Amino acid sequence: MEKNPELRHAWDFVEHTGISIFLTGKAGTGKTTFLRTLKEKSSKRSVIVAPTGVAAINAGGMTIHSFFQLPLSPFVPEASIKNRFDYSKEKRKIMRTLDLLIIDEISMVRSDVLDAIDSVLRRFREHDKPFGGVQLLMIGDLQQLTPVVTPEEERLLQRYYDTPYFFGSKALRSINYVTIELMHVYRQQDDRFITLLNNIREGRVSETDLLKLNERYDPKFEPEVGSDYIRLTTHNRMAESYNDDQLRNLPSKACTFTAEVDGNFPEYNYPADFRLTLKRGAQVMFIRNDNNGRYYNGRIGHVTYLDNEKIQVLCPGDELEIEVQQETWENTKYTLNEKTKQIEAEVQGTFKQYPLRLAWAITIHKSQGLTFEHAIIDAQSSFAAGQVYVALSRCKTLEGLVLASPISSSAIINDSQVTNYISHQTEEAAKSIKALPVLKEEYYRQLLLELFSFYEIKACEDTIYRVLSEYFFKFPKVTTLHKMAIIDLDERIIGVSMKWGSVIWRMTTEQLHEEKFLERVKKSALYFHSQLTEIFSHLIDITKGVQSNNKTTNKRFDNSFSDLRQAYSTKHEVLEAIIKEGFSITGYLASKQEAILNSLDDGTGRKQKKKTEDSAPKVPKISTGEISYNLFKAGKSIEAIAKERGLTPATIQGHLIPYIQKGYIQLNEVIDESKARTIQQKIKLAGKDASLKALKILCPANISYSDILLVMKTTMLQ
């Protein structure tokens, strides 16, 4: 990767920015290798999906439709996706904590499917951001296999999309993403052949190119016995018919090997033949890489011996036969390891079979991603864009391929939409790569802004207040407290965070990394942490008890309360981590994901954690409010506590509000009685709906905002 600038750029964009990437490149340029490397070494929490079962199995992921639980019918803008609570708790956790979504074979993904993914992710994450704010890595080559669209689907989708290709997605068009094209071809070494393939791929094949290519036409060609030639056809029936004929002509006895399927492994995802019938002398292809390096996916050989328990294969160039063992494929789903907090692939079912397929012939479609030394190509019935290119590019050399039928210019199908799109994206890619250092720093700045953004909590609080006001008239105290929380959020958190955001925007890149600034970040985190505690710690507790006799309203309340509690809990825990560890990209992302996981309980506020026999009993965590309360009960004044803890007297006063409400402290222990009476009078005069600012104007100068809040929250609601 270090020697390949495009691969290095792709890695930097994935790991050090939040920008989505379309990673493309000619056949044999290392896209699959990059995916494997990323899977092993990336620090981001990722999931791999693909449009087909075989592609998903090969990539070690799941199909798009399975992971996102999408219907098989096309997705249109007015279509509804399942309610997020229809997804399992496990799936919701994964969605909420996802950093990176990897989509392999993106060329085969329709535009509406990408919009369906966008719709699902918005439900679980940030609803106002495309794909819920998740970074995408889309891998594939548009000049190879294209999306499958039936005539009926095409008629429907034409009403909403100008192209079925993924780049027609409305969500994708709303974001800035970078295209990186891998240029170095590893599969072919012959420059003449590479140039010929490039011309075919890009739809600018000349008469000279066709003449050169058709020199390989030989309709009477018959490969020597024991050679590794494989025939590539356009249609399944052509490949199957050819293989059946060749197998039938062999005089030896046939043996059939039946796969062992355990657990959940759908038939449409079978990676090999369920019943594999072979004879001695049969030409076969390995369909998996061997851990010991004896064979690889796409290697051709011939069966030299077989019985009901044993298969031996000899490959051209080898002196010794390979004794083939059964391989096991896994059907996986993504789960969260509660201990490590990592996304893991959990095995749902297994498929055990010999990793072989009859291979006198296979379809061009099935050949994608494979490499052959020798191939016979029958592509005169080409029916889809990119088919001829895929077939020709499977071979390492021009001399290694034979044409069973001549290739005319009409067989080389290219889509002008694809050509124009690639041309535009290539131009934009150069600009993005040049700006990579700046984009890295902007990612750092954006995460800082995200840390001090509280709009999600504000939106959740607005929603629950609206639900309480409209449906829960029997809980006026709780409703009023939530109204006050909205006022508090606006004046004590949102307003301050906006000012802090302006500071972050104004600072230079160098200033954002200075130790002095990072200390300010920790102090600001402490401020917001204490303010959130004041506003919500007691409020969350008393809101839990809200109930109605109406199931619909209860569900509406439960959903809004769950959202608020999760948003508060997540932000509260992240701020706590920043106070302790300071700010860094990796530290922030890790703390955010863990905080989200910890907040995603059963929705009641009671976290469900499995107990193990060997787990040591945990010491209950003391909240910041409880610390202040204990110090107050020990006889220390509010001013002394504030000085000791490095907080403001107003913050300490806010910590004590829940304890006054519960009767553990008397109001006159915290504020002078005359002040309290004055504030009560002014509230009655102005009305309970009066703003803090209006009340402050009415009160004498020696009465602070925190004094007014204290009285409002402890006396006027009783």
XYZ file of C-alpha atoms in Angstrom:
718
model
C 0.000 0.000 0.000
C 2.892 2.324 0.794
C 4.105 2.106 -2.833
C 0.680 2.692 -4.384
C -0.355 6.364 -4.053
C -4.024 5.718 -4.863
C -4.338 2.999 -2.232
C -2.588 5.237 0.287
C -4.999 8.087 -0.506
C -7.966 5.730 -0.133
C -6.674 4.623 3.267
C -6.194 8.219 4.421
C -9.690 9.223 3.356
C -11.234 6.248 5.161
C -9.214 6.473 8.369
C -8.613 10.203 8.789
C -11.703 11.908 7.358
C -15.456 11.466 7.463
C -15.812 11.828 3.693
C -17.438 9.029 1.719
C -15.389 7.304 -0.989
C -16.086 5.588 -4.277
C -13.092 3.287 -4.819
C -12.938 2.150 -8.407
C -10.391 0.866 -10.856
C -9.835 -1.507 -13.692
C -9.980 -5.234 -13.189
C -6.949 -6.523 -11.284
C -5.988 -3.220 -9.601
C -6.300 -4.458 -6.015
C -9.797 -3.410 -4.898
C -10.462 -6.745 -3.188
C -7.037 -6.726 -1.540
C -7.688 -3.235 -0.161
C -10.994 -4.411 1.310
C -9.266 -7.282 3.096
C -6.592 -4.957 4.494
C -9.172 -2.459 5.677
C -11.178 -5.189 7.360
C -8.114 -6.315 9.302
C -6.489 -3.007 10.226
C -9.029 -0.163 10.257
C -9.762 1.467 13.606
C -13.298 2.397 12.544
C -16.334 0.301 13.358
C -17.459 -1.054 10.005
C -19.931 -3.395 8.359
C -19.530 -4.961 4.886
C -22.558 -5.469 2.652
C -22.932 -6.527 -0.978
C -25.818 -6.778 -3.476
C -25.642 -10.568 -3.934
C -25.302 -13.493 -1.577
C -22.146 -14.848 -3.189
C -20.466 -11.428 -3.183
C -21.423 -10.958 0.468
C -20.087 -14.393 1.476
C -16.836 -13.755 -0.396
C -16.400 -10.335 1.219
C -17.157 -11.693 4.689
C -20.318 -9.638 5.055
C -24.070 -9.757 4.520
C -26.376 -8.912 1.666
C -27.728 -5.375 1.635
C -31.326 -6.544 1.822
C -30.625 -8.876 4.730
C -28.677 -6.417 6.872
C -31.020 -3.473 6.353
C -34.155 -5.665 6.241
C -35.268 -4.137 2.947
C -38.233 -5.389 0.927
C -37.459 -6.992 -2.430
C -39.641 -4.444 -4.219
C -38.080 -1.181 -5.447
C -37.803 1.692 -2.990
C -39.452 4.924 -4.078
C -39.472 8.279 -2.238
C -42.998 7.836 -0.848
C -42.338 4.245 0.251
C -42.184 3.560 3.979
C -39.417 1.581 5.644
C -40.068 -0.350 8.846
C -40.282 1.546 12.093
C -36.900 1.495 13.769
C -38.350 -0.396 16.715
C -39.178 -3.254 14.329
C -35.462 -3.967 14.163
C -33.825 -6.094 16.830
C -32.085 -4.444 19.740
C -28.812 -5.864 18.421
C -29.355 -4.393 14.969
C -30.246 -0.981 16.454
C -27.021 -0.997 18.455
C -24.951 -1.743 15.379
C -26.662 0.976 13.332
C -26.202 3.591 16.059
C -22.497 2.859 16.553
C -21.445 2.446 12.936
C -18.556 4.590 11.686
C -18.145 3.140 8.209
C -20.447 1.264 5.832
C -18.565 -0.702 3.155
C -20.592 -1.608 0.062
C -18.791 -4.067 -2.203
C -19.690 -4.520 -5.887
C -21.352 -1.102 -5.883
C -21.721 -1.203 -9.681
C -24.532 -3.748 -9.203
C -26.423 -1.643 -6.618
C -29.463 0.272 -7.899
C -29.948 3.940 -7.021
C -33.179 3.249 -5.131
C -31.461 0.642 -2.931
C -28.891 3.239 -1.861
C -31.741 5.617 -0.980
C -33.399 2.853 1.042
C -30.144 2.457 3.007
C -30.175 6.218 3.577
C -33.736 6.045 4.898
C -32.915 3.270 7.385
C -29.743 4.904 8.700
C -31.500 8.239 9.218
C -34.033 6.490 11.466
C -31.331 5.217 13.783
C -28.907 8.094 13.719
C -29.023 11.743 12.685
C -32.240 12.130 10.707
C -31.148 15.372 9.070
C -27.919 13.964 7.611
C -27.593 11.766 4.498
C -26.993 8.152 5.535
C -27.437 9.265 9.136
C -23.933 10.745 9.123
C -22.284 7.359 8.365
C -19.208 7.378 6.126
C -19.559 5.199 2.998
C -16.882 3.223 1.209
C -18.297 2.077 -2.129
C -16.081 -0.403 -3.999
C -16.575 -1.497 -7.588
C -16.055 -0.835 -11.270
C -18.922 0.652 -13.245
C -17.375 -0.687 -16.445
C -17.953 -4.238 -15.232
C -21.271 -5.772 -14.227
C -24.278 -3.465 -13.993
C -27.457 -3.364 -11.845
C -30.118 -5.930 -12.680
C -33.368 -4.119 -13.444
C -36.480 -5.872 -14.765
C -38.658 -4.021 -17.300
C -41.364 -3.548 -14.636
C -38.854 -2.105 -12.154
C -37.401 0.141 -14.824
C -40.841 1.613 -15.640
C -41.461 2.351 -11.968
C -38.027 3.785 -11.184
C -37.989 6.041 -14.243
C -40.566 8.213 -12.497
C -38.040 9.056 -9.768
C -34.527 8.405 -11.111
C -32.731 9.378 -14.289
C -30.466 6.321 -14.058
C -30.597 2.943 -12.285
C -26.884 3.162 -11.387
C -25.967 3.881 -7.763
C -24.799 7.418 -8.592
C -28.429 8.314 -9.379
C -29.247 8.034 -5.660
C -30.813 11.215 -4.323
C -29.054 10.789 -0.978
C -25.660 10.270 -2.616
C -26.112 13.360 -4.766
C -26.678 15.412 -1.617
C -23.196 14.700 -0.184
C -19.653 15.463 -1.214
C -17.763 12.253 -1.815
C -14.446 11.509 -3.412
C -13.724 9.100 -6.243
C -10.371 7.334 -6.164
C -9.410 5.269 -9.174
C -6.743 2.596 -8.726
C -4.446 2.795 -11.729
C -1.807 0.113 -11.318
C -2.861 -3.196 -12.875
C -1.446 -6.188 -11.004
C -3.191 -8.928 -13.026
C -1.699 -8.115 -16.453
C 1.912 -7.166 -17.185
C 1.766 -6.747 -20.968
C 1.384 -3.013 -21.742
C -0.173 -3.742 -25.160
C -2.837 -5.933 -23.596
C -3.478 -3.418 -20.825
C -3.972 -0.651 -23.401
C -6.370 -2.834 -25.394
C -8.404 -3.631 -22.266
C -8.515 0.040 -21.279
C -9.853 1.023 -24.689
C -12.591 -1.630 -24.465
C -13.437 -0.601 -20.911
C -13.757 3.064 -21.826
C -15.711 2.498 -25.049
C -13.090 3.904 -27.433
C -12.032 0.661 -29.137
C -10.644 1.215 -32.635
C -10.633 -0.943 -35.734
C -6.966 -1.637 -35.026
C -7.880 -2.839 -31.513
C -10.573 -5.162 -32.905
C -8.209 -6.563 -35.523
C -5.592 -7.204 -32.858
C -8.167 -8.829 -30.576
C -9.730 -11.003 -33.292
C -6.349 -12.449 -34.146
C -7.151 -14.652 -31.151
C -10.282 -16.019 -32.898
C -10.054 -19.753 -33.505
C -13.429 -21.547 -33.852
C -11.770 -24.972 -34.141
C -9.568 -24.627 -31.110
C -9.580 -27.613 -28.785
C -7.447 -27.399 -25.648
C -4.966 -30.171 -24.989
C -5.904 -32.794 -22.449
C -4.725 -31.643 -19.029
C -4.530 -27.942 -19.946
C -6.187 -25.262 -17.803
C -8.332 -23.559 -20.451
C -11.742 -22.428 -19.219
C -14.634 -21.322 -21.432
C -16.416 -18.075 -20.489
C -19.997 -17.726 -21.739
C -22.635 -15.023 -21.537
C -25.503 -17.210 -20.267
C -25.926 -19.860 -17.557
C -27.592 -22.356 -19.885
C -24.609 -22.226 -22.270
C -22.103 -22.952 -19.476
C -24.212 -25.682 -17.880
C -24.886 -27.392 -21.210
C -21.216 -27.387 -22.143
C -20.176 -28.780 -18.727
C -22.842 -31.510 -18.854
C -21.731 -32.587 -22.325
C -18.076 -32.748 -21.319
C -18.820 -34.676 -18.117
C -21.074 -37.124 -19.973
C -18.321 -37.875 -22.505
C -15.909 -39.012 -19.818
C -15.891 -42.838 -19.558
C -15.125 -43.015 -15.837
C -17.650 -43.553 -13.011
C -19.398 -40.530 -11.522
C -19.400 -39.672 -7.804
C -21.791 -37.198 -6.240
C -20.928 -35.247 -3.099
C -23.764 -33.666 -1.130
C -23.112 -30.548 0.917
C -23.724 -30.459 4.665
C -25.821 -27.477 5.709
C -26.101 -26.574 9.371
C -28.174 -23.804 10.893
C -29.435 -20.859 8.871
C -27.919 -20.811 5.396
C -30.466 -19.848 2.692
C -30.326 -21.801 -0.544
C -29.938 -18.663 -2.651
C -26.687 -17.933 -0.805
C -25.065 -21.332 -1.406
C -21.454 -20.616 -2.420
C -20.975 -23.999 -4.138
C -23.051 -26.775 -5.730
C -25.265 -28.489 -3.182
C -24.761 -31.704 -5.167
C -21.372 -31.814 -6.831
C -21.037 -34.550 -9.469
C -17.516 -35.349 -10.692
C -15.646 -37.927 -12.711
C -11.978 -38.782 -13.033
C -10.626 -36.475 -15.750
C -13.165 -33.695 -15.082
C -11.890 -30.131 -15.392
C -12.608 -28.260 -12.184
C -12.011 -24.860 -10.708
C -11.199 -24.158 -7.089
C -13.677 -21.650 -5.678
C -11.814 -20.768 -2.518
C -8.312 -19.799 -1.411
C -6.341 -22.471 0.430
C -4.833 -21.442 3.756
C -1.709 -23.438 2.878
C -1.302 -21.773 -0.510
C -1.845 -24.919 -2.635
C -4.685 -23.378 -4.604
C -6.626 -20.154 -4.959
C -10.070 -19.036 -6.050
C -10.121 -19.486 -9.842
C -7.297 -22.016 -10.192
C -7.987 -24.731 -12.773
C -7.135 -28.408 -12.401
C -8.214 -31.920 -13.344
C -9.566 -34.700 -11.158
C -7.019 -37.552 -11.148
C -8.645 -39.730 -8.499
C -11.930 -39.858 -6.618
C -14.063 -42.137 -4.576
C -16.860 -41.460 -2.123
C -14.414 -40.097 0.456
C -11.485 -38.697 -1.484
C -10.780 -36.267 -4.342
C -7.370 -35.569 -5.861
C -6.740 -32.744 -8.327
C -3.654 -32.027 -10.433
C -3.110 -28.458 -11.611
C -1.006 -27.573 -14.687
C 2.590 -26.889 -13.668
C 2.329 -28.935 -10.458
C 4.111 -32.253 -9.979
C 1.993 -33.439 -7.081
C -1.748 -33.866 -6.839
C -3.720 -31.874 -4.307
C -5.820 -33.974 -1.959
C -8.866 -31.727 -1.641
C -10.523 -31.361 1.727
C -14.026 -30.077 2.341
C -14.267 -26.410 3.181
C -16.767 -24.651 5.390
C -18.433 -21.377 4.424
C -20.151 -19.297 7.063
C -23.358 -17.342 6.838
C -22.865 -14.479 9.247
C -24.753 -11.679 10.845
C -23.273 -8.732 12.674
C -23.472 -8.645 16.466
C -21.976 -6.584 19.240
C -19.546 -8.089 21.679
C -20.762 -6.601 24.954
C -17.382 -7.167 26.558
C -15.127 -5.645 23.887
C -17.787 -3.273 22.464
C -16.710 -4.340 18.971
C -18.889 -5.251 15.987
C -18.324 -8.924 15.217
C -19.568 -11.365 12.628
C -21.662 -14.064 14.336
C -22.068 -17.366 12.491
C -25.727 -18.190 11.759
C -25.167 -21.257 9.659
C -22.524 -23.211 7.774
C -22.205 -24.800 4.356
C -19.669 -27.626 4.030
C -18.629 -28.888 0.606
C -15.593 -29.538 -1.558
C -14.381 -26.156 -2.914
C -14.705 -27.258 -6.540
C -16.916 -26.502 -9.518
C -17.049 -28.065 -12.978
C -15.069 -25.645 -15.059
C -14.900 -26.500 -18.676
C -17.147 -23.447 -18.763
C -18.537 -20.777 -16.416
C -20.500 -17.582 -17.009
C -18.774 -14.255 -17.365
C -20.859 -13.100 -14.409
C -19.372 -15.808 -12.156
C -15.883 -15.034 -13.403
C -15.848 -11.507 -12.000
C -12.987 -11.150 -9.540
C -11.158 -14.260 -10.838
C -7.880 -14.569 -12.713
C -7.049 -17.240 -15.332
C -3.895 -18.209 -17.160
C -5.895 -19.417 -20.175
C -9.491 -18.818 -21.267
C -11.760 -19.484 -24.236
C -14.192 -16.601 -24.562
C -17.577 -16.882 -26.222
C -18.994 -13.365 -25.948
C -20.836 -12.879 -29.217
C -24.155 -13.016 -27.292
C -23.095 -10.251 -24.955
C -26.183 -8.483 -23.646
C -24.994 -6.174 -20.880
C -22.598 -3.268 -20.541
C -19.162 -4.359 -19.403
C -19.569 -8.072 -20.167
C -16.883 -8.263 -22.860
C -14.462 -6.273 -20.734
C -15.021 -8.527 -17.699
C -14.436 -11.635 -19.822
C -11.244 -10.418 -21.505
C -9.774 -8.948 -18.320
C -9.925 -12.291 -16.493
C -6.874 -13.439 -18.480
C -3.320 -12.470 -17.570
C -2.112 -12.235 -21.163
C -3.506 -11.717 -24.644
C -1.738 -14.906 -25.713
C -3.547 -16.805 -22.970
C -7.014 -16.221 -24.427
C -8.801 -17.727 -27.393
C -11.984 -16.335 -28.950
C -14.639 -18.954 -29.747
C -16.512 -16.297 -31.679
C -15.291 -13.016 -33.181
C -15.934 -9.850 -31.251
C -17.545 -7.029 -33.153
C -17.890 -3.425 -32.065
C -21.606 -4.058 -31.396
C -20.734 -6.661 -28.726
C -18.762 -4.071 -26.778
C -21.563 -2.336 -24.928
C -20.784 0.843 -23.021
C -23.170 3.135 -21.220
C -22.658 6.820 -21.967
C -24.057 7.705 -18.514
C -21.256 5.703 -16.939
C -18.592 7.208 -19.192
C -19.711 10.781 -18.462
C -19.988 10.104 -14.745
C -16.495 8.603 -14.534
C -15.019 11.478 -16.515
C -16.546 14.042 -14.145
C -15.577 12.106 -11.017
C -11.979 11.725 -12.185
C -11.655 15.499 -12.463
C -13.149 16.001 -9.005
C -10.945 13.281 -7.490
C -7.761 15.177 -8.325
C -9.079 18.233 -6.450
C -10.075 16.149 -3.399
C -6.710 14.382 -3.172
C -4.911 17.720 -3.380
C -7.085 18.978 -0.515
C -6.593 15.841 1.639
C -4.411 17.517 4.335
C -7.032 20.245 4.754
C -9.856 17.686 4.830
C -8.101 15.752 7.611
C -7.964 18.881 9.740
C -11.566 19.768 8.948
C -12.579 16.318 10.183
C -10.826 17.089 13.469
C -12.659 20.437 13.658
C -16.028 18.837 12.820
C -15.658 16.302 15.622
C -14.913 19.108 18.068
C -18.057 20.908 16.933
C -20.007 17.664 17.260
C -18.727 17.215 20.819
C -20.228 20.574 21.812
C -23.443 20.258 19.829
C -26.595 19.726 21.887
C -29.271 20.049 19.225
C -30.200 16.354 19.410
C -30.965 16.669 23.117
C -32.909 19.875 22.441
C -34.977 18.187 19.705
C -35.724 15.230 21.992
C -36.728 17.538 24.832
C -39.035 19.540 22.534
C -40.690 16.284 21.405
C -41.316 14.874 24.865
C -42.671 18.212 26.102
C -45.083 18.273 23.155
C -46.225 14.701 23.896
C -46.725 15.490 27.594
C -48.624 18.710 26.841
C -50.978 17.022 24.339
C -51.690 13.663 25.969
C -50.665 13.552 29.636
C -52.799 16.158 31.441
C -52.575 14.215 34.715
C -48.885 15.054 35.041
C -48.764 18.879 35.173
C -45.705 18.956 37.421
C -43.671 16.797 35.057
C -44.851 18.808 32.052
C -43.853 22.095 33.728
C -40.443 20.716 34.622
C -39.884 19.831 30.995
C -40.880 23.306 29.923
C -38.287 24.695 32.313
C -35.751 22.248 30.935
C -36.323 23.728 27.459
C -35.681 27.219 28.840
C -32.566 25.988 30.658
C -31.251 24.275 27.565
C -31.644 27.397 25.462
C -30.079 29.793 27.958
C -27.451 27.681 29.708
C -26.370 25.183 27.067
C -27.435 25.954 23.488
C -26.488 29.628 23.714
C -23.092 28.845 25.249
C -22.389 26.022 22.782
C -23.095 28.347 19.837
C -20.518 30.799 21.158
C -18.059 27.966 21.698
C -18.709 26.760 18.137
C -17.862 30.209 16.797
C -14.572 30.077 18.697
C -13.718 26.685 17.147
C -14.506 27.953 13.640
C -12.294 31.030 14.092
C -9.245 29.174 15.365
C -6.426 28.102 13.089
C -5.474 24.475 12.606
C -2.380 24.948 14.752
C -4.365 26.568 17.569
C -6.813 23.642 17.678
C -3.972 21.273 18.565
C -2.290 23.490 21.176
C -2.190 22.194 24.740
C -3.702 25.428 26.029
C -6.740 25.011 23.784
C -7.164 21.341 24.659
C -7.249 22.312 28.319
C -10.063 24.754 27.470
C -11.877 21.844 25.813
C -11.668 19.823 29.049
C -12.963 22.760 31.122
C -15.823 23.342 28.688
C -16.679 19.654 28.837
C -16.843 19.962 32.627
C -19.161 22.981 32.357
C -21.596 21.295 29.962
C -21.445 18.047 31.923
C -22.492 19.792 35.153
C -25.221 21.783 33.384
C -26.699 18.657 31.820
C -26.614 16.939 35.197
C -28.486 19.837 36.791
C -31.170 19.919 34.143
C -31.748 16.224 33.521
C -30.578 13.944 36.323
C -33.694 14.373 38.471
C -35.966 15.115 35.491
C -35.215 11.729 33.879
C -36.020 9.941 37.146
C -39.401 11.532 37.714
C -40.424 11.253 34.043
C -40.068 7.460 34.103
C -43.309 7.137 36.042
C -45.515 8.793 33.389
C -48.207 6.416 32.145
C -51.560 6.438 30.432
C -54.358 3.935 29.862
C -54.002 4.398 26.123
C -51.513 2.037 24.445
C -50.908 4.371 21.508
C -50.063 7.369 23.659
C -47.933 5.186 25.922
C -45.950 3.965 22.938
C -45.516 7.520 21.685
C -44.310 8.599 25.104
C -42.001 5.587 25.515
C -40.346 6.296 22.167
C -39.817 9.993 22.900
C -38.617 9.298 26.441
C -36.231 6.608 25.194
C -34.794 9.059 22.640
C -34.292 11.763 25.271
C -32.738 9.424 27.809
C -30.369 7.942 25.241
C -29.332 11.341 23.873
C -28.710 12.706 27.381
C -26.906 9.596 28.610
C -24.667 9.433 25.537
C -23.630 13.083 25.618
C -23.186 13.000 29.415
C -20.855 9.980 29.220
C -18.846 11.380 26.293
C -18.271 14.660 28.137
C -17.181 12.670 31.174
C -14.605 10.822 29.035
C -13.269 14.108 27.629
C -12.946 15.563 31.143
C -10.784 12.582 32.125
C -8.812 11.835 28.945
C -8.913 15.016 26.885
C -9.827 15.237 23.196
C -8.405 13.172 20.320
C -10.101 11.736 17.234
C -9.642 8.076 18.172
C -10.465 8.713 21.825
C -13.592 10.693 20.978
C -14.905 8.118 18.487
C -14.262 5.260 20.919
C -15.940 7.039 23.847
C -18.921 8.028 21.691
C -19.531 4.479 20.513
C -19.228 3.059 24.016
C -21.555 5.747 25.371
C -24.157 4.951 22.712
C -23.951 1.256 23.541
C -24.349 1.946 27.246
C -27.401 4.104 26.592
C -29.190 1.509 24.471
C -30.948 -0.517 27.133
C -34.516 -1.764 27.131
C -35.961 1.723 27.026
C -37.004 1.842 30.663
C -33.901 3.479 32.000
C -32.736 0.249 33.611
C -29.673 -1.068 31.856
C -29.717 -4.799 31.260
C -26.301 -6.262 31.881
C -25.483 -9.927 32.065
C -24.031 -11.097 35.320
C -21.245 -13.631 35.299
C -20.131 -15.781 38.183
C -16.606 -14.488 38.092
C -17.460 -10.828 37.706
C -16.476 -8.721 40.679
C -19.167 -6.554 42.267
C -19.006 -3.047 40.889
C -18.709 -0.052 43.155
C -21.684 2.220 42.504
C -20.671 5.329 40.614
C -21.257 8.583 42.515
C -22.756 11.333 40.384
C -21.339 14.834 40.391
C -24.565 16.073 42.040
C -24.254 13.538 44.845
C -20.682 14.655 45.519
C -21.870 18.236 45.972
C -24.770 17.073 48.174
C -22.450 15.040 50.429
C -20.087 17.984 50.831
C -23.040 20.271 51.630
C -24.378 17.865 54.247
C -20.892 17.722 55.721
C -21.278 21.400 56.540
C -19.490 23.111 53.693
C -20.934 26.237 52.117
C -21.880 26.452 48.463
C -18.945 28.809 47.847
C -16.489 26.437 49.540
C -17.776 23.449 47.551
C -17.500 25.409 44.299
C -13.909 26.364 45.068
C -12.954 22.796 46.047
C -14.490 21.257 42.922
C -13.452 23.953 40.437
C -17.069 24.796 39.602
C -19.256 27.889 39.895
C -21.548 28.478 42.920
C -24.492 28.464 40.484
C -23.548 24.953 39.316
C -23.323 23.672 42.902
C -26.665 25.291 43.655
C -28.135 23.455 40.655
C -26.719 20.158 41.966
C -28.751 20.591 45.155
C -32.131 21.153 43.465
C -33.122 17.423 43.277
C -32.296 17.014 46.980
C -34.503 19.978 47.896
C -37.302 18.521 45.748
C -36.992 15.203 47.559
C -36.995 16.917 51.000
C -33.419 15.982 51.915
C -32.514 19.690 52.162
C -34.670 22.675 53.072
C -34.820 25.561 50.625
C -33.849 28.085 53.322
C -30.604 26.148 53.836
C -29.557 27.116 50.320
C -31.100 30.535 49.745
C -32.153 33.326 52.062
C -35.894 33.214 52.868
C -36.439 36.870 51.918
C -34.906 36.243 48.494
C -37.129 33.219 47.985
C -40.295 35.191 48.903
C -39.322 38.019 46.533
C -38.817 35.597 43.658
C -42.146 33.865 44.355
C -43.935 37.220 44.281
C -42.348 38.191 40.957
C -43.286 34.835 39.392
C -46.927 35.305 40.487
C -46.859 38.824 39.062
C -45.330 37.851 35.701
C -46.998 34.423 35.405
C -45.505 30.951 35.349
C -44.803 31.204 31.611
C -42.512 34.188 32.023
C -38.930 33.757 30.785
C -35.933 33.825 33.092
C -34.802 37.056 31.503
C -38.131 38.758 32.220
C -38.081 37.586 35.847
C -34.476 38.755 36.273
C -35.492 42.272 35.179
C -38.279 42.321 37.786
C -36.054 41.072 40.621
C -33.529 43.136 42.617
C -29.909 43.102 41.423
C -28.761 40.816 44.277
C -30.947 37.969 42.919
C -29.224 35.830 40.257
C -30.544 33.637 37.462
C -29.594 30.560 39.485
C -31.612 31.884 42.467
C -34.685 32.243 40.262
C -34.276 28.744 38.826
C -33.822 27.328 42.296
C -37.103 28.769 43.538
C -39.010 27.909 40.355
C -37.949 24.283 40.460
C -38.472 23.700 44.163
C -41.532 25.704 45.223
C -43.726 26.820 42.353
C -44.325 23.273 41.086
C -45.662 21.849 44.307
